[in-house]
mmCIF file of C-alpha atoms in Angstrom:
data_model
loop_
_atom_site.group_PDB
_atom_site.id
_atom_site.type_symbol
_atom_site.label_atom_id
_atom_site.label_comp_id
_atom_site.label_asym_id
_atom_site.label_seq_id
_atom_site.Cartn_x
_atom_site.Cartn_y
_atom_site.Cartn_z
ATOM 1 C CA MET A 1 -10.525 -5.199 -65.345
ATOM 2 C CA GLY A 2 -12.705 -3.691 -62.139
ATOM 3 C CA LYS A 3 -15.024 -5.061 -59.565
ATOM 4 C CA LYS A 4 -18.694 -4.448 -60.197
ATOM 5 C CA ALA A 5 -21.455 -4.878 -57.406
ATOM 6 C CA ALA A 6 -24.076 -6.687 -57.981
ATOM 7 C CA SER A 7 -27.330 -5.206 -56.478
ATOM 8 C CA ALA A 8 -27.964 -7.582 -53.397
ATOM 9 C CA SER A 9 -28.565 -10.565 -54.679
ATOM 10 C CA GLU A 10 -30.380 -11.887 -51.574
ATOM 11 C CA ILE A 11 -33.629 -10.353 -51.113
ATOM 12 C CA GLU A 12 -35.336 -10.138 -47.387
ATOM 13 C CA VAL A 13 -38.791 -11.052 -47.433
ATOM 14 C CA GLY A 14 -41.844 -11.165 -44.930
ATOM 15 C CA VAL A 15 -43.790 -14.212 -44.368
ATOM 16 C CA GLN A 16 -47.321 -12.920 -43.817
ATOM 17 C CA PRO A 17 -49.033 -13.763 -40.665
ATOM 18 C CA ARG A 18 -51.500 -16.650 -40.565
ATOM 19 C CA ILE A 19 -54.788 -16.085 -38.947
ATOM 20 C CA GLY A 20 -58.018 -18.066 -39.023
ATOM 21 C CA ASP A 21 -61.352 -17.347 -37.705
ATOM 22 C CA ASN A 22 -60.023 -16.289 -34.476
ATOM 23 C CA SER A 23 -60.840 -12.797 -34.465
ATOM 24 C CA ILE A 24 -61.646 -11.304 -30.955
ATOM 25 C CA HIS A 25 -64.833 -9.412 -30.755
ATOM 26 C CA PRO A 26 -66.526 -7.008 -28.051
ATOM 27 C CA ILE A 27 -69.415 -8.504 -26.767
ATOM 28 C CA GLU A 28 -72.605 -7.631 -28.331
ATOM 29 C CA MET A 29 -75.268 -6.054 -26.158
ATOM 30 C CA GLY A 30 -78.770 -7.223 -25.903
ATOM 31 C CA SER A 31 -81.785 -6.008 -23.931
ATOM 32 C CA GLY A 32 -81.764 -6.931 -20.408
ATOM 33 C CA PRO A 33 -83.856 -6.194 -16.873
ATOM 34 C CA PRO A 34 -84.302 -2.729 -16.778
ATOM 35 C CA GLN A 35 -84.116 -2.457 -13.030
ATOM 36 C CA ARG A 36 -80.617 -4.584 -12.713
ATOM 37 C CA GLN A 37 -77.376 -2.209 -13.031
ATOM 38 C CA PRO A 38 -74.822 -4.340 -14.565
ATOM 39 C CA SER A 39 -70.961 -4.234 -14.080
ATOM 40 C CA ASP A 40 -69.223 -2.681 -16.663
ATOM 41 C CA ALA A 41 -68.782 -6.127 -18.895
ATOM 42 C CA GLU A 42 -71.707 -7.331 -18.374
ATOM 43 C CA ALA A 43 -74.331 -6.410 -21.331
ATOM 44 C CA GLY A 44 -77.745 -6.387 -20.327
ATOM 45 C CA ILE A 45 -78.359 -2.611 -20.217
ATOM 46 C CA PHE A 46 -78.444 -1.435 -23.686
ATOM 47 C CA SER A 47 -82.391 -2.067 -24.788
ATOM 48 C CA GLY A 48 -83.547 -1.954 -28.333
ATOM 49 C CA GLU A 49 -80.620 -3.933 -29.337
ATOM 50 C CA VAL A 50 -78.414 -0.867 -29.356
ATOM 51 C CA MET A 51 -74.575 -1.402 -30.445
ATOM 52 C CA PRO A 52 -72.426 0.152 -28.229
ATOM 53 C CA PHE A 53 -69.511 0.593 -31.062
ATOM 54 C CA ARG A 54 -70.047 1.822 -34.200
ATOM 55 C CA ARG A 55 -69.389 -0.521 -36.840
ATOM 56 C CA TRP A 56 -67.240 1.551 -39.861
ATOM 57 C CA ARG A 57 -67.428 0.641 -43.732
ATOM 58 C CA PRO A 58 -63.970 -0.423 -44.610
ATOM 59 C CA TRP A 59 -62.102 1.329 -47.533
ATOM 60 C CA LEU A 60 -58.868 2.131 -46.690
ATOM 61 C CA VAL A 61 -57.497 -1.357 -46.214
ATOM 62 C CA PRO A 62 -59.082 -2.459 -49.823
ATOM 63 C CA ALA A 63 -57.482 0.806 -50.939
ATOM 64 C CA PHE A 64 -54.091 -0.555 -49.384
ATOM 65 C CA ILE A 65 -54.691 -4.243 -51.138
ATOM 66 C CA VAL A 66 -54.942 -2.371 -54.571
ATOM 67 C CA ALA A 67 -52.093 0.106 -54.081
ATOM 68 C CA ASN A 68 -49.810 -3.186 -53.248
ATOM 69 C CA VAL A 69 -51.226 -5.229 -56.166
ATOM 70 C CA PHE A 70 -50.699 -1.890 -58.579
ATOM 71 C CA LEU A 71 -47.134 -1.144 -57.663
ATOM 72 C CA PHE A 72 -46.019 -5.020 -58.019
ATOM 73 C CA ALA A 73 -47.124 -4.768 -61.778
ATOM 74 C CA ILE A 74 -45.433 -1.360 -62.005
ATOM 75 C CA THR A 75 -42.443 -3.457 -60.614
ATOM 76 C CA MET A 76 -42.854 -6.582 -62.946
ATOM 77 C CA PHE A 77 -43.140 -3.515 -66.017
ATOM 78 C CA VAL A 78 -40.130 -1.797 -65.134
ATOM 79 C CA ASN A 79 -38.119 -4.925 -64.677
ATOM 80 C CA ASN A 80 -38.919 -6.141 -68.337
ATOM 81 C CA CYS A 81 -36.980 -9.703 -67.792
ATOM 82 C CA PRO A 82 -36.697 -10.462 -71.703
ATOM 83 C CA ARG A 83 -34.593 -7.132 -72.113
ATOM 84 C CA ASN A 84 -32.296 -8.092 -69.160
ATOM 85 C CA SER A 85 -32.288 -11.590 -68.621
ATOM 86 C CA ILE A 86 -31.052 -14.696 -70.682
ATOM 87 C CA SER A 87 -34.171 -16.598 -69.841
ATOM 88 C CA CYS A 88 -37.462 -15.637 -68.185
ATOM 89 C CA VAL A 89 -40.334 -17.655 -66.116
ATOM 90 C CA ALA A 90 -43.680 -17.269 -68.045
ATOM 91 C CA SER A 91 -42.026 -15.704 -71.448
ATOM 92 C CA PHE A 92 -45.138 -15.311 -72.965
ATOM 93 C CA LEU A 93 -46.338 -12.345 -70.255
ATOM 94 C CA GLY A 94 -43.589 -10.394 -72.432
ATOM 95 C CA ARG A 95 -41.994 -7.542 -70.211
ATOM 96 C CA PHE A 96 -44.320 -8.854 -67.382
ATOM 97 C CA SER A 97 -42.458 -12.169 -67.415
ATOM 98 C CA PHE A 98 -40.637 -13.431 -64.075
ATOM 99 C CA GLN A 99 -36.930 -13.661 -63.267
ATOM 100 C CA PRO A 100 -35.402 -17.228 -63.620
ATOM 101 C CA LEU A 101 -36.463 -19.651 -60.405
ATOM 102 C CA LYS A 102 -32.842 -20.089 -59.674
ATOM 103 C CA GLU A 103 -32.578 -15.902 -59.174
ATOM 104 C CA ASN A 104 -35.886 -15.136 -57.897
ATOM 105 C CA PRO A 105 -38.164 -18.411 -56.396
ATOM 106 C CA LEU A 106 -40.817 -16.280 -55.586
ATOM 107 C CA LEU A 107 -42.204 -15.690 -59.280
ATOM 108 C CA GLY A 108 -40.908 -11.824 -59.398
ATOM 109 C CA PRO A 109 -38.249 -9.024 -60.116
ATOM 110 C CA SER A 110 -34.657 -8.668 -60.145
ATOM 111 C CA SER A 111 -33.074 -7.423 -57.071
ATOM 112 C CA ASN A 112 -31.902 -4.782 -58.934
ATOM 113 C CA THR A 113 -35.370 -3.857 -59.903
ATOM 114 C CA LEU A 114 -36.421 -4.217 -56.667
ATOM 115 C CA GLU A 115 -33.717 -1.491 -55.452
ATOM 116 C CA LYS A 116 -34.447 0.774 -58.374
ATOM 117 C CA MET A 117 -38.160 0.972 -57.111
ATOM 118 C CA GLY A 118 -37.432 1.713 -53.552
ATOM 119 C CA ALA A 119 -36.072 -1.648 -51.592
ATOM 120 C CA LEU A 120 -34.774 -1.132 -48.208
ATOM 121 C CA ASP A 121 -30.875 -0.939 -48.689
ATOM 122 C CA VAL A 122 -28.999 0.332 -45.309
ATOM 123 C CA SER A 123 -26.088 1.803 -47.322
ATOM 124 C CA LYS A 124 -28.035 3.993 -49.768
ATOM 125 C CA VAL A 125 -30.439 5.085 -46.151
ATOM 126 C CA VAL A 126 -27.406 5.893 -44.488
ATOM 127 C CA HIS A 127 -24.706 7.166 -46.952
ATOM 128 C CA GLY A 128 -27.149 8.107 -49.989
ATOM 129 C CA HIS A 129 -29.487 10.246 -47.429
ATOM 130 C CA GLN A 130 -32.395 7.688 -49.013
ATOM 131 C CA GLY A 131 -34.476 7.481 -45.779
ATOM 132 C CA TRP A 132 -37.963 7.560 -47.820
ATOM 133 C CA ARG A 133 -37.054 4.016 -48.892
ATOM 134 C CA LEU A 134 -37.939 3.080 -44.880
ATOM 135 C CA VAL A 135 -41.415 3.309 -46.198
ATOM 136 C CA THR A 136 -41.157 2.498 -49.992
ATOM 137 C CA CYS A 137 -39.846 -0.883 -48.923
ATOM 138 C CA ALA A 138 -43.121 -1.933 -47.184
ATOM 139 C CA TRP A 139 -44.984 -1.067 -50.400
ATOM 140 C CA LEU A 140 -43.010 -3.731 -52.395
ATOM 141 C CA HIS A 141 -43.051 -7.406 -52.713
ATOM 142 C CA ALA A 142 -40.210 -9.788 -54.158
ATOM 143 C CA GLY A 143 -42.872 -12.008 -56.421
ATOM 144 C CA VAL A 144 -46.352 -13.128 -57.106
ATOM 145 C CA VAL A 145 -46.331 -15.859 -53.773
ATOM 146 C CA HIS A 146 -45.130 -13.075 -51.901
ATOM 147 C CA VAL A 147 -47.861 -10.176 -52.443
ATOM 148 C CA LEU A 148 -50.766 -12.646 -52.917
ATOM 149 C CA ALA A 149 -49.770 -14.293 -49.343
ATOM 150 C CA ASN A 150 -49.460 -10.885 -47.910
ATOM 151 C CA MET A 151 -52.706 -9.326 -49.207
ATOM 152 C CA LEU A 152 -54.771 -12.342 -47.963
ATOM 153 C CA SER A 153 -53.792 -11.975 -44.659
ATOM 154 C CA LEU A 154 -54.268 -8.161 -44.990
ATOM 155 C CA LEU A 155 -57.803 -8.833 -46.203
ATOM 156 C CA PHE A 156 -58.684 -11.031 -43.238
ATOM 157 C CA ILE A 157 -57.216 -9.475 -40.653
ATOM 158 C CA GLY A 158 -57.410 -5.806 -41.571
ATOM 159 C CA ILE A 159 -60.874 -5.648 -43.024
ATOM 160 C CA ARG A 160 -62.083 -6.849 -39.307
ATOM 161 C CA LEU A 161 -59.934 -4.433 -37.401
ATOM 162 C CA GLU A 162 -61.126 -1.612 -39.882
ATOM 163 C CA GLN A 163 -64.793 -2.379 -39.398
ATOM 164 C CA GLU A 164 -64.573 -2.440 -35.477
ATOM 165 C CA PHE A 165 -62.136 0.899 -35.201
ATOM 166 C CA GLY A 166 -62.459 2.769 -38.553
ATOM 167 C CA PHE A 167 -59.857 3.908 -41.143
ATOM 168 C CA VAL A 168 -58.834 6.957 -38.603
ATOM 169 C CA ARG A 169 -57.235 4.455 -36.406
ATOM 170 C CA ILE A 170 -56.070 1.472 -38.556
ATOM 171 C CA GLY A 171 -54.106 3.684 -41.372
ATOM 172 C CA PRO A 172 -51.789 4.971 -38.720
ATOM 173 C CA LEU A 173 -51.065 1.814 -37.152
ATOM 174 C CA TYR A 174 -50.656 0.141 -40.378
ATOM 175 C CA ILE A 175 -48.284 2.463 -41.407
ATOM 176 C CA ILE A 176 -46.329 3.424 -38.754
ATOM 177 C CA SER A 177 -45.755 -0.244 -37.511
ATOM 178 C CA GLY A 178 -44.291 -0.581 -41.279
ATOM 179 C CA LEU A 179 -41.978 1.971 -40.388
ATOM 180 C CA GLY A 180 -41.153 0.593 -37.122
ATOM 181 C CA GLY A 181 -40.199 -2.769 -38.960
ATOM 182 C CA SER A 182 -38.348 -1.365 -41.354
ATOM 183 C CA LEU A 183 -36.417 0.354 -38.973
ATOM 184 C CA LEU A 184 -35.372 -2.531 -36.888
ATOM 185 C CA SER A 185 -34.803 -4.419 -39.846
ATOM 186 C CA ALA A 186 -32.257 -1.568 -40.895
ATOM 187 C CA LEU A 187 -30.278 -1.508 -37.626
ATOM 188 C CA PHE A 188 -29.865 -5.413 -38.248
ATOM 189 C CA ILE A 189 -29.812 -6.853 -41.754
ATOM 190 C CA GLN A 190 -27.461 -4.419 -43.491
ATOM 191 C CA SER A 191 -26.235 -6.749 -45.972
ATOM 192 C CA SER A 192 -28.963 -7.819 -48.481
ATOM 193 C CA ILE A 193 -32.007 -5.426 -49.446
ATOM 194 C CA SER A 194 -35.358 -5.977 -47.918
ATOM 195 C CA VAL A 195 -38.914 -5.597 -49.037
ATOM 196 C CA GLY A 196 -42.736 -6.442 -48.227
ATOM 197 C CA ALA A 197 -45.317 -5.639 -46.194
ATOM 198 C CA SER A 198 -44.849 -8.085 -43.409
ATOM 199 C CA GLY A 199 -44.187 -5.695 -41.045
ATOM 200 C CA ALA A 200 -47.323 -3.631 -41.216
ATOM 201 C CA LEU A 201 -49.289 -6.798 -41.056
ATOM 202 C CA PHE A 202 -47.349 -7.807 -37.605
ATOM 203 C CA GLY A 203 -48.252 -4.608 -36.623
ATOM 204 C CA LEU A 204 -52.067 -5.413 -37.073
ATOM 205 C CA LEU A 205 -51.486 -8.494 -35.028
ATOM 206 C CA GLY A 206 -49.586 -6.508 -32.223
ATOM 207 C CA GLY A 207 -52.394 -4.156 -32.022
ATOM 208 C CA MET A 208 -54.724 -6.670 -31.671
ATOM 209 C CA LEU A 209 -53.210 -8.392 -28.969
ATOM 210 C CA SER A 210 -52.822 -4.567 -27.068
ATOM 211 C CA GLU A 211 -56.542 -4.041 -27.760
ATOM 212 C CA LEU A 212 -57.451 -7.261 -26.092
ATOM 213 C CA ILE A 213 -55.401 -6.320 -22.971
ATOM 214 C CA THR A 214 -56.164 -2.514 -22.404
ATOM 215 C CA ASN A 215 -60.325 -3.307 -23.148
ATOM 216 C CA TRP A 216 -59.862 -6.540 -21.350
ATOM 217 C CA SER A 217 -63.227 -5.983 -19.188
ATOM 218 C CA ILE A 218 -65.403 -5.812 -22.089
ATOM 219 C CA TYR A 219 -64.423 -9.085 -23.956
ATOM 220 C CA ALA A 220 -66.048 -12.504 -23.388
ATOM 221 C CA ASN A 221 -63.981 -15.994 -23.147
ATOM 222 C CA LYS A 222 -60.946 -13.486 -22.787
ATOM 223 C CA VAL A 223 -58.762 -15.810 -21.687
ATOM 224 C CA ALA A 224 -59.253 -18.143 -24.405
ATOM 225 C CA ALA A 225 -58.869 -15.197 -26.997
ATOM 226 C CA LEU A 226 -55.448 -14.216 -25.531
ATOM 227 C CA LEU A 227 -53.977 -17.534 -25.917
ATOM 228 C CA THR A 228 -55.549 -18.064 -29.625
ATOM 229 C CA LEU A 229 -53.922 -14.737 -30.912
ATOM 230 C CA VAL A 230 -50.709 -15.302 -28.987
ATOM 231 C CA PHE A 231 -50.176 -18.686 -30.255
ATOM 232 C CA ILE A 232 -50.700 -17.209 -33.508
ATOM 233 C CA ILE A 233 -48.043 -14.732 -33.141
ATOM 234 C CA VAL A 234 -45.664 -17.237 -31.742
ATOM 235 C CA ILE A 235 -46.014 -19.095 -34.550
ATOM 236 C CA ASN A 236 -45.657 -16.736 -37.038
ATOM 237 C CA LEU A 237 -42.529 -15.613 -35.255
ATOM 238 C CA ALA A 238 -40.639 -18.717 -35.347
ATOM 239 C CA VAL A 239 -41.230 -18.919 -39.078
ATOM 240 C CA GLY A 240 -39.187 -15.732 -39.036
ATOM 241 C CA VAL A 241 -35.810 -17.673 -38.175
ATOM 242 C CA LEU A 242 -35.754 -19.199 -41.748
ATOM 243 C CA PRO A 243 -33.224 -17.886 -44.190
ATOM 244 C CA HIS A 244 -34.372 -15.108 -46.545
ATOM 245 C CA VAL A 245 -37.099 -13.845 -44.205
ATOM 246 C CA ASP A 246 -36.818 -10.718 -42.610
ATOM 247 C CA ASN A 247 -37.696 -11.563 -39.200
ATOM 248 C CA PHE A 248 -36.604 -8.184 -37.621
ATOM 249 C CA ALA A 249 -39.011 -6.589 -39.739
ATOM 250 C CA HIS A 250 -41.650 -8.852 -38.364
ATOM 251 C CA ILE A 251 -40.585 -8.122 -34.685
ATOM 252 C CA GLY A 252 -40.082 -4.464 -35.166
ATOM 253 C CA GLY A 253 -43.758 -4.030 -36.925
ATOM 254 C CA PHE A 254 -45.288 -6.720 -34.122
ATOM 255 C CA ILE A 255 -43.794 -4.367 -30.958
ATOM 256 C CA SER A 256 -44.589 -0.979 -33.012
ATOM 257 C CA GLY A 257 -48.382 -2.163 -33.302
ATOM 258 C CA PHE A 258 -48.192 -3.774 -29.923
ATOM 259 C CA LEU A 259 -47.662 -0.390 -28.581
ATOM 260 C CA LEU A 260 -49.735 1.642 -30.767
ATOM 261 C CA GLY A 261 -52.777 -0.613 -29.981
ATOM 262 C CA PHE A 262 -52.644 1.020 -26.337
ATOM 263 C CA VAL A 263 -52.808 4.461 -27.941
ATOM 264 C CA LEU A 264 -55.192 4.050 -30.686
ATOM 265 C CA LEU A 265 -57.716 1.104 -29.798
ATOM 266 C CA ILE A 266 -58.757 2.053 -26.733
ATOM 267 C CA ARG A 267 -62.346 1.680 -26.225
ATOM 268 C CA PRO A 268 -64.931 3.229 -23.156
ATOM 269 C CA GLN A 269 -66.331 1.008 -20.658
ATOM 270 C CA PHE A 270 -69.639 0.023 -20.928
ATOM 271 C CA GLY A 271 -70.780 1.786 -17.779
ATOM 272 C CA TRP A 272 -69.773 4.948 -19.207
ATOM 273 C CA ILE A 273 -71.736 4.342 -22.554
ATOM 274 C CA SER A 274 -74.950 3.643 -20.968
ATOM 275 C CA GLN A 275 -74.711 6.360 -18.745
ATOM 276 C CA GLN A 276 -74.131 8.386 -21.987
ATOM 277 C CA ASN A 277 -77.282 6.611 -23.803
ATOM 278 C CA HIS A 278 -79.526 7.000 -20.683
ATOM 279 C CA ARG A 279 -78.630 10.481 -19.270
ATOM 280 C CA THR A 280 -81.807 12.911 -18.332
ATOM 281 C CA SER A 281 -82.116 15.943 -16.711
ATOM 282 C CA TYR A 282 -83.221 14.180 -13.317
ATOM 283 C CA ASP A 283 -79.987 11.828 -13.371
ATOM 284 C CA THR A 284 -78.045 13.160 -10.192
ATOM 285 C CA GLY A 285 -75.921 9.809 -9.824
ATOM 286 C CA PRO A 286 -72.302 9.995 -10.019
ATOM 287 C CA THR A 287 -70.727 9.993 -13.392
ATOM 288 C CA LYS A 288 -68.729 6.805 -14.435
ATOM 289 C CA ARG A 289 -65.316 7.059 -15.780
ATOM 290 C CA LYS A 290 -64.871 6.490 -19.690
ATOM 291 C CA HIS A 291 -61.558 4.705 -19.304
ATOM 292 C CA ARG A 292 -60.507 3.099 -16.419
ATOM 293 C CA LEU A 293 -57.119 3.917 -14.640
ATOM 294 C CA TYR A 294 -55.093 1.390 -15.883
ATOM 295 C CA GLN A 295 -55.928 2.252 -19.604
ATOM 296 C CA TYR A 296 -54.748 5.758 -18.978
ATOM 297 C CA ILE A 297 -51.304 4.264 -17.625
ATOM 298 C CA LEU A 298 -51.043 1.841 -20.665
ATOM 299 C CA TRP A 299 -51.999 4.304 -23.028
ATOM 300 C CA ILE A 300 -48.972 6.868 -21.504
ATOM 301 C CA ALA A 301 -46.362 4.187 -21.062
ATOM 302 C CA ALA A 302 -46.951 2.928 -24.919
ATOM 303 C CA ALA A 303 -46.521 6.275 -26.366
ATOM 304 C CA ILE A 304 -43.589 7.078 -24.227
ATOM 305 C CA PHE A 305 -41.727 4.125 -25.699
ATOM 306 C CA LEU A 306 -43.138 4.766 -29.068
ATOM 307 C CA ILE A 307 -41.683 8.351 -29.395
ATOM 308 C CA VAL A 308 -38.456 7.383 -27.591
ATOM 309 C CA GLY A 309 -37.975 3.607 -29.547
ATOM 310 C CA PHE A 310 -38.217 5.672 -32.869
ATOM 311 C CA THR A 311 -36.149 8.585 -31.892
ATOM 312 C CA VAL A 312 -33.524 6.470 -30.421
ATOM 313 C CA GLY A 313 -33.663 4.207 -33.682
ATOM 314 C CA MET A 314 -33.609 6.660 -36.347
ATOM 315 C CA ILE A 315 -30.558 8.412 -34.499
ATOM 316 C CA MET A 316 -28.420 4.932 -34.345
ATOM 317 C CA LEU A 317 -29.405 4.031 -37.827
ATOM 318 C CA PHE A 318 -28.551 7.475 -39.616
ATOM 319 C CA ARG A 319 -25.116 7.463 -37.491
ATOM 320 C CA GLY A 320 -24.150 4.259 -39.254
ATOM 321 C CA VAL A 321 -24.780 1.523 -36.094
ATOM 322 C CA ASN A 322 -25.049 -1.975 -37.095
ATOM 323 C CA GLY A 323 -26.967 -3.586 -33.847
ATOM 324 C CA ASN A 324 -25.069 -7.073 -34.621
ATOM 325 C CA ASP A 325 -22.131 -5.259 -32.801
ATOM 326 C CA HIS A 326 -23.721 -4.536 -29.892
ATOM 327 C CA CYS A 327 -25.923 -7.830 -29.574
ATOM 328 C CA SER A 328 -23.736 -10.773 -30.701
ATOM 329 C CA TRP A 329 -26.786 -13.190 -30.431
ATOM 330 C CA CYS A 330 -29.743 -11.108 -31.984
ATOM 331 C CA HIS A 331 -28.883 -12.817 -35.574
ATOM 332 C CA TYR A 332 -30.484 -15.647 -34.436
ATOM 333 C CA LEU A 333 -33.774 -13.914 -34.014
ATOM 334 C CA SER A 334 -33.866 -13.821 -37.750
ATOM 335 C CA CYS A 335 -32.110 -16.785 -39.102
ATOM 336 C CA VAL A 336 -31.250 -20.327 -37.178
ATOM 337 C CA PRO A 337 -28.425 -21.900 -39.039
ATOM 338 C CA THR A 338 -28.912 -25.927 -39.597
ATOM 339 C CA SER A 339 -27.330 -28.803 -41.598
ATOM 340 C CA ARG A 340 -29.799 -27.813 -44.599
ATOM 341 C CA TRP A 341 -29.415 -24.122 -44.911
ATOM 342 C CA SER A 342 -26.860 -21.251 -44.299
ATOM 343 C CA CYS A 343 -27.692 -18.065 -42.950
ATOM 344 C CA ASN A 344 -24.765 -16.161 -44.754
ATOM 345 C CA SER A 345 -26.127 -12.973 -46.369
ATOM 346 C CA SER A 346 -23.130 -11.321 -47.624
ATOM 347 C CA ALA A 347 -23.344 -8.913 -50.853
ATOM 348 C CA THR A 348 -22.424 -10.829 -54.024
ATOM 349 C CA TYR A 349 -19.799 -9.089 -56.557
ATOM 350 C CA CYS A 350 -18.472 -10.041 -59.560
ATOM 351 C CA SER A 351 -15.450 -8.992 -61.457
ATOM 352 C CA ALA A 352 -15.879 -7.769 -65.131
ATOM 353 C CA SER A 353 -13.930 -7.386 -67.901
ATOM 354 C CA GLN A 354 -14.985 -6.084 -71.611
ATOM 355 C CA GLU A 355 -13.083 -7.710 -74.747
ATOM 356 C CA GLY A 356 -14.635 -6.055 -77.847
ATOM 357 C CA ASN A 357 -18.360 -8.091 -78.198
ATOM 358 C CA GLN A 358 -17.508 -10.166 -74.935
ATOM 359 C CA LEU A 359 -18.512 -9.618 -71.366
ATOM 360 C CA ASN A 360 -16.579 -11.853 -68.816
ATOM 361 C CA LEU A 361 -17.954 -12.014 -65.586
ATOM 362 C CA THR A 362 -16.520 -14.101 -62.590
ATOM 363 C CA CYS A 363 -18.627 -14.381 -59.139
ATOM 364 C CA GLU A 364 -16.520 -13.502 -55.901
ATOM 365 C CA GLY A 365 -17.133 -14.146 -52.873
ATOM 366 C CA GLY A 366 -17.147 -18.123 -52.602
ATOM 367 C CA SER A 367 -18.369 -19.633 -55.728
ATOM 368 C CA ASP A 368 -15.642 -18.291 -58.098
ATOM 369 C CA ARG A 369 -18.214 -19.133 -61.173
ATOM 370 C CA SER A 370 -17.488 -17.400 -64.215
ATOM 371 C CA GLN A 371 -19.741 -16.895 -67.526
ATOM 372 C CA SER A 372 -18.707 -15.153 -71.077
ATOM 373 C CA TYR A 373 -21.510 -13.015 -72.510
ATOM 374 C CA SER A 374 -22.254 -11.713 -75.992
ATOM 375 C CA LEU A 375 -22.965 -8.106 -75.016
ATOM 376 C CA PRO A 376 -21.312 -5.416 -76.440
ATOM 377 C CA ASN A 377 -21.130 -1.942 -74.368
ATOM 378 C CA ALA A 378 -22.971 -3.593 -71.369
ATOM 379 C CA THR A 379 -24.330 -0.917 -68.997
ATOM 380 C CA SER A 380 -23.688 -0.873 -65.050
ATOM 381 C CA ASP A 381 -26.893 -1.935 -64.259
ATOM 382 C CA ARG A 382 -26.947 -5.034 -67.111
ATOM 383 C CA ILE A 383 -23.703 -6.038 -65.782
ATOM 384 C CA LYS A 384 -25.531 -6.519 -62.009
ATOM 385 C CA GLU A 385 -28.541 -8.369 -63.521
ATOM 386 C CA LEU A 386 -26.366 -10.829 -64.838
ATOM 387 C CA CYS A 387 -23.821 -11.158 -61.925
ATOM 388 C CA SER A 388 -26.907 -11.623 -59.729
ATOM 389 C CA GLN A 389 -28.314 -14.406 -62.146
ATOM 390 C CA LEU A 390 -24.634 -16.113 -62.142
ATOM 391 C CA CYS A 391 -24.005 -15.491 -58.098
ATOM 392 C CA SER A 392 -27.555 -17.040 -57.107
#
């Protein structure tokens, strides 16, 4: 009789940012009196209804959405619930049917399948040299509910950002924010696997906030816009204190996106744009600056913090550092225990014995539940699946 470790039966998922029609937009330029020279924030210099900033046709964010949905379909195909589980939800879907709701209430695959597909498993990243999981986990989802919620958020937030800033800026913002979320999650949540694009989505929210700050002078109703955006961010981060929600991925993605926004989403001042559009060979006036001094300061500071943060984080992770050992209260950022739920996320283990065609499993770690299965020559993956169901 030996112990078989189940693939982490608890899956840390991300909750999508909720945002309504509160997108922040630059002031649109209209025609104004030609004899009056406005300040940089004013909008009366662009004659002929010329827009100061190019509007992009979004294609990368829709491609991200298609890729996430496609990978979820592949994950369900690999999961093949009828073959690996005793009962399935929506069994009429065949191998695309879902794991029992007790095991996965989000209508999705088993944790073992997610682990196979590239979920964030810190032990495999550190000891198995599988650093690629820091990237792949952001493209996987724990269930239909999870993927639909995240993709709807990406649709509403990402499309507008790509229209305003283009794929060259929004693509790196999304991907690097997802990596930042995975990195912080790996440093603090090391007893369960984690999947989801929410870190990247929070990076987009962080980028929106820093973009508003660094381009402060070109916005109308900026204080109201700032308060609305901060309120949305706080509410979404507060949801992350619920159990089985990877709030460290949210926080890491948000911080990464916030810093990247200062670097990638900086806009030139309207005065400089006006001067470029109306420059003639007889123009002898002073040349206006493309960006203000504070924009350059924020750009440099954000770039330094990004490089240092990612470098230190990677070194700590691959040296096997557990962030909770250096911050006794940080675990409350991801889960606050109450009388209704526990924040215990310890891994699940089962003792297994094979007697002829009968497999006996006992869940260890508190529940001590036992179950016998008529299953000859059970593989280790099959035992992990059954253990995950027994202990969930």
